[in-house]
Short mmCIF file of C-alpha atoms and ligand atoms in Angstrom, two decimals:
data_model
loop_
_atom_site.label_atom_id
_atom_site.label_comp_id
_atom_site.label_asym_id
_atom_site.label_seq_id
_atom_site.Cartn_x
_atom_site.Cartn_y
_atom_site.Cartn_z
CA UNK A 1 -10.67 2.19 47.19
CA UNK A 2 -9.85 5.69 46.39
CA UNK A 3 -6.36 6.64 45.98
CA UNK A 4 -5.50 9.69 48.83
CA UNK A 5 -3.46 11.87 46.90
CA UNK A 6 -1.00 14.63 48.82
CA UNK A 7 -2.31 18.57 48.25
CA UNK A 8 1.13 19.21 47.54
CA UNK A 9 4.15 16.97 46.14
CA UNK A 10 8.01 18.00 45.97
CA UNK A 11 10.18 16.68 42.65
CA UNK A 12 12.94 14.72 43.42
CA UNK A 13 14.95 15.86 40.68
CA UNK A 14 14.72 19.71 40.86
CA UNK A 15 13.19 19.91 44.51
CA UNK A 16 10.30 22.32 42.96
CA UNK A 17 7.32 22.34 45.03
CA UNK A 18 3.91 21.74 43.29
CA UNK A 19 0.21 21.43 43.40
CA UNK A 20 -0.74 17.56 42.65
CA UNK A 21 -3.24 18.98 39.86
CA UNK A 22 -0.47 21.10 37.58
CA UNK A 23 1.87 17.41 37.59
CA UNK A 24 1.96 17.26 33.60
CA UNK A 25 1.55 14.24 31.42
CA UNK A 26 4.04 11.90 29.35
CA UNK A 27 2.40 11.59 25.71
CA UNK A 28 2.58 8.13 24.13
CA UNK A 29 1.51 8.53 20.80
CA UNK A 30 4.61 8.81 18.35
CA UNK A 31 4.30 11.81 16.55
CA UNK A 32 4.75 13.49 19.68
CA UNK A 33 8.23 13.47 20.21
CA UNK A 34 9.90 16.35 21.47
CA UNK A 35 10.29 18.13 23.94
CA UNK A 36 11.31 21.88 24.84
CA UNK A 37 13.04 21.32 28.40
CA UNK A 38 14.47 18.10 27.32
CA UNK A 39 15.37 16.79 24.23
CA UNK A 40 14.20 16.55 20.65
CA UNK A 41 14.17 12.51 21.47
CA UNK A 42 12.00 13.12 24.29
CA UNK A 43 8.52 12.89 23.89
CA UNK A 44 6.01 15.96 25.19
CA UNK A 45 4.91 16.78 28.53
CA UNK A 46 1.73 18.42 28.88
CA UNK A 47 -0.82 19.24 30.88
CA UNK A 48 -4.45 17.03 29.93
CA UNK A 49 -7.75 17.90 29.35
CA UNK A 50 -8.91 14.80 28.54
CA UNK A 51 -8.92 11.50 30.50
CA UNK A 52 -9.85 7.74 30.35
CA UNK A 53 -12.90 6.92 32.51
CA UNK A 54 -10.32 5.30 34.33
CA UNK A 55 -8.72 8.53 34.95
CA UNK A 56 -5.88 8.26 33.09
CA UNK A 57 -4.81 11.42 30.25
CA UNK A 58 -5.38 11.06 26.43
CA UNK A 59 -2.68 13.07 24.94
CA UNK A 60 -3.72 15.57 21.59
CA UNK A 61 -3.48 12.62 19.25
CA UNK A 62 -5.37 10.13 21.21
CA UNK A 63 -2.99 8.03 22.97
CA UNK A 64 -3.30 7.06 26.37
CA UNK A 65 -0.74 7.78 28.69
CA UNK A 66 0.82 6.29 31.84
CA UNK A 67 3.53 8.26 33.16
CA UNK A 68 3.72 11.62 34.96
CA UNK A 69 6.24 14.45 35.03
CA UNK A 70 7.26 17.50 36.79
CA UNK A 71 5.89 20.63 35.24
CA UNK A 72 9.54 22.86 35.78
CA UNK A 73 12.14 20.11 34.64
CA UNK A 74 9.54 18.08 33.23
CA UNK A 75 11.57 14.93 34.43
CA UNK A 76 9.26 11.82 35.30
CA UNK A 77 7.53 11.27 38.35
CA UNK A 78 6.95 8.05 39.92
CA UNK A 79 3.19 7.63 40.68
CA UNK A 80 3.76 6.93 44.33
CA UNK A 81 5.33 10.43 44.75
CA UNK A 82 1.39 11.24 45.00
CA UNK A 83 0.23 9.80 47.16
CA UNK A 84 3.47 9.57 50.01
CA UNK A 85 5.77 11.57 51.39
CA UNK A 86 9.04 12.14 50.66
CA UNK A 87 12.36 12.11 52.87
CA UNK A 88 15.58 12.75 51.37
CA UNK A 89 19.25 11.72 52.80
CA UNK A 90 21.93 12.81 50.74
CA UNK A 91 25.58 10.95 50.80
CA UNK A 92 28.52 13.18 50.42
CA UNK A 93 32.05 12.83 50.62
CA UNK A 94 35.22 13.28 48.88
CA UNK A 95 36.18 11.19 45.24
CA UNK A 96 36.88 7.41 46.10
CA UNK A 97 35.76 7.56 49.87
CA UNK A 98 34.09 4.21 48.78
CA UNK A 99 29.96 6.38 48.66
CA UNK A 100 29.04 4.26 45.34
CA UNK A 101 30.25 0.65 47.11
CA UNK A 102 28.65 2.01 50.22
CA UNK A 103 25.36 2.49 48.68
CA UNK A 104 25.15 -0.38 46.49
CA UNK A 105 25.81 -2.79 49.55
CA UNK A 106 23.21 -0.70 51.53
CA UNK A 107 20.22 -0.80 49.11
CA UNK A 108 20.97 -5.11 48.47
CA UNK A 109 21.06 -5.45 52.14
CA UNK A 110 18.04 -3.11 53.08
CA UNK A 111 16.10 -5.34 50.55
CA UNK A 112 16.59 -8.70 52.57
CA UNK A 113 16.69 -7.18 56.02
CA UNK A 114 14.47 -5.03 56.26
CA UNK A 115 12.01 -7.71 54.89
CA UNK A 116 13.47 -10.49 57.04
CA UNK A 117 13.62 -8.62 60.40
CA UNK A 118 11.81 -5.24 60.19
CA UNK A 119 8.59 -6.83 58.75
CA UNK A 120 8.93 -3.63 56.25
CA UNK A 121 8.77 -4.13 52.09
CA UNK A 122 11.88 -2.08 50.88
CA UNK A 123 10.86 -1.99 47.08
CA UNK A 124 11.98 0.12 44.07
CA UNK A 125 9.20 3.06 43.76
CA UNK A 126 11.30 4.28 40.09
CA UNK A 127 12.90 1.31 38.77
CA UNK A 128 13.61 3.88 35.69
CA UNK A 129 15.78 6.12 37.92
CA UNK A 130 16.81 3.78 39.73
CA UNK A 131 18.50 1.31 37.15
CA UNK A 132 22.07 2.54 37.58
CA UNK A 133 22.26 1.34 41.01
CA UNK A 134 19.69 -1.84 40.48
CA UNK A 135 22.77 -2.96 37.78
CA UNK A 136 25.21 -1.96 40.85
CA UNK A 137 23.90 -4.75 43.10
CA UNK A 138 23.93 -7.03 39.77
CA UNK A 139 27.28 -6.70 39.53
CA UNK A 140 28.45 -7.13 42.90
CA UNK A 141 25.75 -9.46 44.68
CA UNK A 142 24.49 -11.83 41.64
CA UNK A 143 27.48 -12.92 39.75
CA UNK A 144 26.69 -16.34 37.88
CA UNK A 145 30.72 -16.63 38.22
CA UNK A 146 31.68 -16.40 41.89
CA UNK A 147 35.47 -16.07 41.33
CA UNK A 148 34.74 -12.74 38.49
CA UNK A 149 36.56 -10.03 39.61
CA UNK A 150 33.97 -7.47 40.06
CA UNK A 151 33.87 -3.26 40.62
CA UNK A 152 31.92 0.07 39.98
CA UNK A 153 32.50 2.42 37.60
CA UNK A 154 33.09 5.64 39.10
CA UNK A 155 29.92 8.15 39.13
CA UNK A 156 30.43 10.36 36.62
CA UNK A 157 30.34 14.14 36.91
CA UNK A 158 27.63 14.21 34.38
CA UNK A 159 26.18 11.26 32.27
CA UNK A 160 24.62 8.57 33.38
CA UNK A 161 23.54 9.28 36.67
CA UNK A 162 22.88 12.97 36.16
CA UNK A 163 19.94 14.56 33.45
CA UNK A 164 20.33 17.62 31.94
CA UNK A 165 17.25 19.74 31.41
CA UNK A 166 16.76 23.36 30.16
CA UNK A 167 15.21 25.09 32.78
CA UNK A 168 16.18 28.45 31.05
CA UNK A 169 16.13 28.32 26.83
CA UNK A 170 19.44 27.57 25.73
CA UNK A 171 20.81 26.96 29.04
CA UNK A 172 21.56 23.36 30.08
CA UNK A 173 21.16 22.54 34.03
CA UNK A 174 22.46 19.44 35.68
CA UNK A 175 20.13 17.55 38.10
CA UNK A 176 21.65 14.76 39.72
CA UNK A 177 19.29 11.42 39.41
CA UNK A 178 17.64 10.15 42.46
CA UNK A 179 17.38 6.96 44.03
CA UNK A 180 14.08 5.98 45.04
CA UNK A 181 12.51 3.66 47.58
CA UNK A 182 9.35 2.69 49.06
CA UNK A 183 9.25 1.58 52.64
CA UNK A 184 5.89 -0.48 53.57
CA UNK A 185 4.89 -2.19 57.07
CA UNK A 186 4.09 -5.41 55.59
CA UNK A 187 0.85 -7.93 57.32
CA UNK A 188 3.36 -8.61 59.70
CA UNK A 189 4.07 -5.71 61.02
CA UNK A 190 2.68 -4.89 64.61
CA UNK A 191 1.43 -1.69 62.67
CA UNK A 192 0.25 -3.28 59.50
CA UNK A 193 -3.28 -1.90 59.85
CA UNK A 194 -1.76 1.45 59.84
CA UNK A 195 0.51 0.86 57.01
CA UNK A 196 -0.89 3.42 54.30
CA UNK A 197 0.03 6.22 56.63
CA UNK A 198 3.13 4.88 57.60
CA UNK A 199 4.61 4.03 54.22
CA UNK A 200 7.21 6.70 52.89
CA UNK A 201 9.69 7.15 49.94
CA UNK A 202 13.22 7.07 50.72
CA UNK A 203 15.44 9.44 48.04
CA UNK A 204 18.47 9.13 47.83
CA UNK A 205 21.54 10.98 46.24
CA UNK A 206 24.72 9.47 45.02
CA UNK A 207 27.26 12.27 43.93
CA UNK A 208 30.60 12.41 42.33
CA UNK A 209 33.07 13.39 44.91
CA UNK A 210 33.96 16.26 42.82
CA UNK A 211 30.88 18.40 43.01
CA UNK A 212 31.74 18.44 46.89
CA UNK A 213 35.40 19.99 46.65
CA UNK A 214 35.08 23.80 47.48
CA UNK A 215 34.25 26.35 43.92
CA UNK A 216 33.19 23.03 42.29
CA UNK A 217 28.76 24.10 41.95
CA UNK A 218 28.00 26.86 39.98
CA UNK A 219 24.34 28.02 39.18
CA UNK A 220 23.68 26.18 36.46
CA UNK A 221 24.53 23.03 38.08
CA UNK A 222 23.02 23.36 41.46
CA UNK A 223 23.34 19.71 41.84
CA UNK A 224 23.71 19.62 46.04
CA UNK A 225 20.88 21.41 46.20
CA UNK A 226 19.23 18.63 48.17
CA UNK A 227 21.49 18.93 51.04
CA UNK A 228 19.51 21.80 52.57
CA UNK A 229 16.23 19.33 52.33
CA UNK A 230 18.08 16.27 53.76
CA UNK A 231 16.78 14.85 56.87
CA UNK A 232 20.03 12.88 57.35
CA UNK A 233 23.20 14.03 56.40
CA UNK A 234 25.24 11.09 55.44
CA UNK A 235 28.93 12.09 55.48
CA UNK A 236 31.30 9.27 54.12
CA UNK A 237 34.83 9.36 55.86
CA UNK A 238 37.63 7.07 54.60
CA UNK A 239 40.38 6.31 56.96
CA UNK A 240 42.62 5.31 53.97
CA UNK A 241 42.69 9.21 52.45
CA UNK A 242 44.12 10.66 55.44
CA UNK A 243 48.36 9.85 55.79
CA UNK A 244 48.23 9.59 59.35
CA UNK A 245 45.77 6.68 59.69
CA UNK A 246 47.91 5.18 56.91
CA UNK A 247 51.02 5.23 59.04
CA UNK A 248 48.67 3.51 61.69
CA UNK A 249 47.94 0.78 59.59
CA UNK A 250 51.31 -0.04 58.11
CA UNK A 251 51.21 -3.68 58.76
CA UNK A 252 47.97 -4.59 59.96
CA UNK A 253 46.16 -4.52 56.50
CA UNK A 254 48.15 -4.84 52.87
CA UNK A 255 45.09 -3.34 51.40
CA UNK A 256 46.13 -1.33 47.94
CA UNK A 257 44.33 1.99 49.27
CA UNK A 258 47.38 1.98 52.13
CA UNK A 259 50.04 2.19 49.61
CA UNK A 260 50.63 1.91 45.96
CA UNK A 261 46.58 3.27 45.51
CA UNK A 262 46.59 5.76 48.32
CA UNK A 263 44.33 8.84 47.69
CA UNK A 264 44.94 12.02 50.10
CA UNK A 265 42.06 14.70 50.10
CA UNK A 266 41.21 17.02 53.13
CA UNK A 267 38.16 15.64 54.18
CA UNK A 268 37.80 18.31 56.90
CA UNK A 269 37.45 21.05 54.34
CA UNK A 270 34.75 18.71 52.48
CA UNK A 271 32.40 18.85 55.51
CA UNK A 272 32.87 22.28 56.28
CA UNK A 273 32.20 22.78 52.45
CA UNK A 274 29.04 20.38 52.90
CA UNK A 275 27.73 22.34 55.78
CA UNK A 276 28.24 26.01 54.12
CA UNK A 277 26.29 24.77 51.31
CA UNK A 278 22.93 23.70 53.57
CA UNK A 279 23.34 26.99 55.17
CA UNK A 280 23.25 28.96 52.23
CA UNK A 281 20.45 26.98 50.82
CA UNK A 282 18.29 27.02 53.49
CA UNK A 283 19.30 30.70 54.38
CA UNK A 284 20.76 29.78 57.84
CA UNK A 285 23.74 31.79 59.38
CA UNK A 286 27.52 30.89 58.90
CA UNK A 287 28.07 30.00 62.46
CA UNK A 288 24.78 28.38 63.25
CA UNK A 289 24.78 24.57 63.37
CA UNK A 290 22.55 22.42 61.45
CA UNK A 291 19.41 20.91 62.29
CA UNK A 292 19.13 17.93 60.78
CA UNK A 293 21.53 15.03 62.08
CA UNK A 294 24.13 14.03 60.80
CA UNK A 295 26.42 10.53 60.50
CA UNK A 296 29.56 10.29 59.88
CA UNK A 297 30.07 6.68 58.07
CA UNK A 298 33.66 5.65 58.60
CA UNK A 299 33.87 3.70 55.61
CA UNK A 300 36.20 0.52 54.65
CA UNK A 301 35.92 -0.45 58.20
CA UNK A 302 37.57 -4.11 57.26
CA UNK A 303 41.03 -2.25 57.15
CA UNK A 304 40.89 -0.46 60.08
CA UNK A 305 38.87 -3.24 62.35
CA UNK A 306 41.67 -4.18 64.80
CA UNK A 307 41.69 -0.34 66.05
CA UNK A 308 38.64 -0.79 66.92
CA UNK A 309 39.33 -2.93 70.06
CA UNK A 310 36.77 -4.38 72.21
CA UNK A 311 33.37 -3.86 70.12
CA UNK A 312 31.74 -6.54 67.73
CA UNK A 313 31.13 -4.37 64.24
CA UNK A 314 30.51 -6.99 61.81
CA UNK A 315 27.28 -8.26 63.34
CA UNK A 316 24.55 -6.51 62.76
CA UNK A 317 23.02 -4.44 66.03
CA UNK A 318 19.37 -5.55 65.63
CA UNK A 319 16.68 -7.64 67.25
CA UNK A 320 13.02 -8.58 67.00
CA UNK A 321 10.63 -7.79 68.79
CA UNK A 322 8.08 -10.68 68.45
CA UNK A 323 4.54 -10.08 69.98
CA UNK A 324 1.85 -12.52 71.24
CA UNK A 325 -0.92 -11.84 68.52
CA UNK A 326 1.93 -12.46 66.01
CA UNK A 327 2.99 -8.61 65.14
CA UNK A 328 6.73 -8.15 64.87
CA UNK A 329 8.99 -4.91 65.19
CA UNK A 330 12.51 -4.64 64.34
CA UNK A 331 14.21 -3.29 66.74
CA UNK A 332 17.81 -1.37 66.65
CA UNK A 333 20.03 -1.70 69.90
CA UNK A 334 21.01 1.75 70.39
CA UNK A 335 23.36 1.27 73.07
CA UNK A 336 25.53 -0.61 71.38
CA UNK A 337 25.27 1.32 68.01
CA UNK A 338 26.11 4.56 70.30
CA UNK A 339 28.72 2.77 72.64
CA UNK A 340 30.45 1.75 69.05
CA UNK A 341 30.28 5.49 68.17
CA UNK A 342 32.01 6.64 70.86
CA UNK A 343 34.85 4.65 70.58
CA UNK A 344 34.97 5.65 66.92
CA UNK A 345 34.97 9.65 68.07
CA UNK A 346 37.57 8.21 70.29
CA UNK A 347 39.56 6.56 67.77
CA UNK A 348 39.21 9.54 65.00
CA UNK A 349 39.66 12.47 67.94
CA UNK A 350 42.96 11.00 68.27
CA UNK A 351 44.01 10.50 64.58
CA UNK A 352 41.91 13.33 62.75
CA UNK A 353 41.62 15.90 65.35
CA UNK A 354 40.55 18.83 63.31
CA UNK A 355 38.25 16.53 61.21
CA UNK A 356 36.15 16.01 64.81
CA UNK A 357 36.97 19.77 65.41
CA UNK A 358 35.09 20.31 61.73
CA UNK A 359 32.39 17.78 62.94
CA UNK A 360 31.74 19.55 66.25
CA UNK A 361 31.39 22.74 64.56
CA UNK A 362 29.00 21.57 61.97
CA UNK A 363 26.10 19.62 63.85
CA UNK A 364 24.85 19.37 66.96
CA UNK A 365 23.41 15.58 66.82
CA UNK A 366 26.47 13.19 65.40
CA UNK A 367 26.63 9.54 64.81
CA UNK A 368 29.65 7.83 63.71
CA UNK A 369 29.00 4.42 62.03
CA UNK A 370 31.92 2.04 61.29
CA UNK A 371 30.91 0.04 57.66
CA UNK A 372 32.47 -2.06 55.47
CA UNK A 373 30.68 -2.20 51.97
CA UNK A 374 33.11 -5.18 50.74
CA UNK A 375 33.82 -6.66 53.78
CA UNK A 376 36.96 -7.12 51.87
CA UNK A 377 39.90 -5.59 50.30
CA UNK A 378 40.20 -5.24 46.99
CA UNK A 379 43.08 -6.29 44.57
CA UNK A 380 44.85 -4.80 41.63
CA UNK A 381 44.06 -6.85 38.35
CA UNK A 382 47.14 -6.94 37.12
CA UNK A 383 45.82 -6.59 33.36
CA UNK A 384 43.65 -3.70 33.91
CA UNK A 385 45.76 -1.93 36.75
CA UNK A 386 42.13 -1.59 38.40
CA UNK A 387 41.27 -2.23 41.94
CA UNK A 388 38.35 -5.19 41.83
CA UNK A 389 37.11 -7.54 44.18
CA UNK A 390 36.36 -11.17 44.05
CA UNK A 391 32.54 -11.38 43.71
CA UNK A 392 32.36 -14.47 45.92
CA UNK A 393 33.82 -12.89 49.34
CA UNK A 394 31.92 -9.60 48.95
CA UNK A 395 30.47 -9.62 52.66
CA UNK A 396 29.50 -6.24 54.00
CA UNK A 397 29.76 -5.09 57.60
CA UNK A 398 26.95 -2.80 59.24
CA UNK A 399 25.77 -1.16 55.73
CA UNK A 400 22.23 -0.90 56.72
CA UNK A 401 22.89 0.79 60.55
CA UNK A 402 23.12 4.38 59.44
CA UNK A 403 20.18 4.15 57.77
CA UNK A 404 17.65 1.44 60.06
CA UNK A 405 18.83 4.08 62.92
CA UNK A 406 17.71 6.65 60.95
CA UNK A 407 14.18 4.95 60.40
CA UNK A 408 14.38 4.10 64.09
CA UNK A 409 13.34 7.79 64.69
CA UNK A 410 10.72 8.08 61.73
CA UNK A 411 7.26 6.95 63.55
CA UNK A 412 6.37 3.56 64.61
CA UNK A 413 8.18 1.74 61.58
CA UNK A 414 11.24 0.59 63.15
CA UNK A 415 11.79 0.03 67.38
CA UNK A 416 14.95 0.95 69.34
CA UNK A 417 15.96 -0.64 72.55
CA UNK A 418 15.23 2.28 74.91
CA UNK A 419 11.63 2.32 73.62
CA UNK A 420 10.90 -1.34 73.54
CA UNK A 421 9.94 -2.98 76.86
CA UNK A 422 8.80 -6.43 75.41
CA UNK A 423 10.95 -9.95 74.75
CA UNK A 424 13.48 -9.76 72.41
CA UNK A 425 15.02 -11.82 70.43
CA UNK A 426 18.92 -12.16 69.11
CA UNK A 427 17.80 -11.89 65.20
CA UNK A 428 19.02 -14.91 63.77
CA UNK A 429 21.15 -14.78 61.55
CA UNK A 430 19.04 -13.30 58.22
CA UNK A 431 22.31 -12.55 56.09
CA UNK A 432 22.55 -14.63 52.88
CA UNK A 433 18.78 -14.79 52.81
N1 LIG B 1 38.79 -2.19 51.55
C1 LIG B 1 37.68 -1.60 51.13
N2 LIG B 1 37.68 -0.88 49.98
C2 LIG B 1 36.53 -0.30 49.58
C3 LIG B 1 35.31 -0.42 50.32
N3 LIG B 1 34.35 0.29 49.69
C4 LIG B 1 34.92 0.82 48.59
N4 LIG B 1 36.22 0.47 48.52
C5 LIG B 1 37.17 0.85 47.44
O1 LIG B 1 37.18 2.26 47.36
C6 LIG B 1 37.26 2.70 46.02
C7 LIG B 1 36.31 3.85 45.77
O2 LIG B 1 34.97 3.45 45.98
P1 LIG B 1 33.73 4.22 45.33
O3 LIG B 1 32.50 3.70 46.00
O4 LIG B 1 33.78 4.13 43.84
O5 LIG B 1 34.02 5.71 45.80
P2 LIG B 1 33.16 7.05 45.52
O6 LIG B 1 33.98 7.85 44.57
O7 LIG B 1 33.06 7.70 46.85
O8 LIG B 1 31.83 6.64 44.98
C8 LIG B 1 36.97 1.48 45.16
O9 LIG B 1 38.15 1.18 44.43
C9 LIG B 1 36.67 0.36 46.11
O10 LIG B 1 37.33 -0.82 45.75
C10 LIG B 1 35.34 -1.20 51.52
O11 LIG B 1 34.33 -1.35 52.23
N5 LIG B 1 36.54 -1.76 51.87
MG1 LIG B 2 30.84 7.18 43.26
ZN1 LIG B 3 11.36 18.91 38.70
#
């Protein structure tokens, strides 16, 4: 069969907005190294004139090539970026609010679940720009030692999980590296026979806190950019930064963040910094609120759990929908995921006032989403002075909800209570899978 290719694609990696026919070429042979937007050690992008019968391009010495790239930053482009679209959500919040944990735990989990009870393959569409968070979940999910004392290095500002290019001679630009994910109905699917058209590519962004803290982007690195094209804004709050939940927990947790390790940045002025930034990019007015929704994930949930009376947020808020000619649909229970996030606007309107006040102000559809990416606290290794956790009771709480609530209003992929009017089931317990 024929490959359906999109008129039009977007890169993930400088959001330009191109024809599928001007996508350039990666040459192979080795004589062609070097590249004028990248790096001496990079080898040429061009544009072909001659192809394979198979259709793939034969670069000016006669090597056959496989890969693609963007023709402005001419940084790779995974095949499947052809033929599917795109939908970005972009993660943001303030240094250490736990986004690198939170992500990590999410993409593990959204491997097994959404596989287990969505009937949905959740599978790596760049393993090349993807690697840095692949080794993530190595490090914290598939330690051969289970009592290793295990952690993330801290995204760096630039490096490894940013590229520069030269968009302009002589001038270097940062472009933060995506994340990127296809999501497939599998045959089990009640829409498998649609499941061309319903398969997408996730993207999604994992900054340094830093480039979020007001006068932190200038042109040349325009690396939040991809706010303004998120459908989902994915704000990460962290009880433990703010002094006033600490005083709250004093005694109920002996986490490290509470005390010795306690990090204080005004996470208020981070969102409000977070929405400015859409607006200007997308040319919307300073008072108007955004469009797209947005969900406030109240991270490191296993420290502040007991103020959350009365709600069960460790098991996950999903069930399956199992139908007679053997179809299945995952389905989220929205009333409980909303109930819990009213409780939480409770819980936070009382503590953070004028972070809700900042909230209010900045979008009109809000979800608040308690998660725990460790399940656990971490300790201080007492050699390295580092907080680390033990590998064996990593165990995270509601990781995947933001996100399989977000898909939950894509098209026919994932079901929510309110729509589904068939049997179904408690999943059964899928974790550990
Ligand atoms: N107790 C607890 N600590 C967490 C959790 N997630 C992250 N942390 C800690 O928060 C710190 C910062 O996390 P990180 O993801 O690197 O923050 P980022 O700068 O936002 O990417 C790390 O030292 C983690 O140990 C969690 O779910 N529970
Ligand atoms: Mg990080
Ligand atoms: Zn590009």
């Amino acid at each position: 069969m024929r490959r359906k290719l999109l008129p039009k694609l977007q890169c993930p990696h400088c959001w330009n907005k191109f024809p599928v026919a001007d996508v350039l070429w990666i040459a192979t042979h080795p004589d062609l190294l070097g590249d004028p937007v990248l790096s001496a050690d990079d080898p040429l992008r061009f544009l072909p004139s001659r192809f394979t019968t198979a259709g793939t391009a034969i670069d000016e010495r006669g090597s056959t090539c496989q890969s693609l790239a963007c023709p402005r930053c001419h940084l790779g482009i995974a095949n499947v970026l052809l033929e599917h679209p795109t939908r970005i959500l972009s993660i943001v919040g303030t240094p250490s609010s736990g986004k690198s944990y939170f992500l990590t735990s999410c993409a593990w989990q959204l491997r097994q679940k959404l596989g287990a009870s969505f009937a949905l393959a959740f599978s790596d569409a760049d393993p090349v720009s993807n690697r840095v968070l692949t080794s993530n979940e190595q490090q914290l999910f598939l330690q051969d030692d289970p009592e290793k004392l295990v952690f993330l290095e801290k995204t760096q500002l630039e490096g490894s999980a940013y590229d520069s290019v030269q968009l302009e001679p002589g001038q270097a630009t940062i472009l933060p590296q995506p994340y990127l994910f296809t999501i497939r109905p599998t045959s089990q699917h009640v829409n498998a026979r649609g499941a061309a058209k319903l398969t997408e590519v996730l993207c999604l962004y994992d900054n340094a806190g830093e480039h979020f803290l007001p006068g932190s982007e200038s042109p040349l690195s325009p690396t939040t950019q991809h706010l303004a094209r998120s459908k989902n804004l994915m704000f990460v709050f962290d009880p433990t930064q703010d002094a006033r939940f600490r005083a709250r927990l004093r005694g109920l947790s002996s986490d490290p963040q509470l005390g010795q390790l306690a990090r204080a940045f005004r996470q208020d002025v981070v969102l409000l910094e977070m929405a400015s930034r859409v607006r200007l990019h997308s040319g919307m007015p300073a008072d108007e609120k955004l469009r797209q929704p947005l969900t406030i994930v109240v991270t490191k949930s296993d420290i502040w759990e007991s103020l959350l009376s009365g709600e069960d947020i460790r098991s996950d808020p999903y069930l399956i929908d199992q139908r007679d000619d053997g179809g299945m649909l995952g389905v989220v229970d929205k009333g409980r995921v909303e109930r819990v996030s009213d409780l939480l606007e409770s819980l936070l309107t009382e503590i953070v006032p004028e972070f809700i006040s900042a909230v209010r102000d900045t979008a009109l559809r809000v979800l608040y989403v308690p998660v725990s990416a460790t399940g656990v606290s971490p300790q201080i290794e007492s050699s390295s002075g580092m907080l680390k956790v033990k590998a064996s009771k990593i165990d995270p709480w509601w990781v995947t909800v933001p996100f399989i609530y977000e898909f939950s209003r894509w098209k026919n992929v994932v079901g929510s209570t309110r729509e589904s009017s068939a049997r179904t089931s408690e999943i059964r317990n899928t974790d550990g899978v």
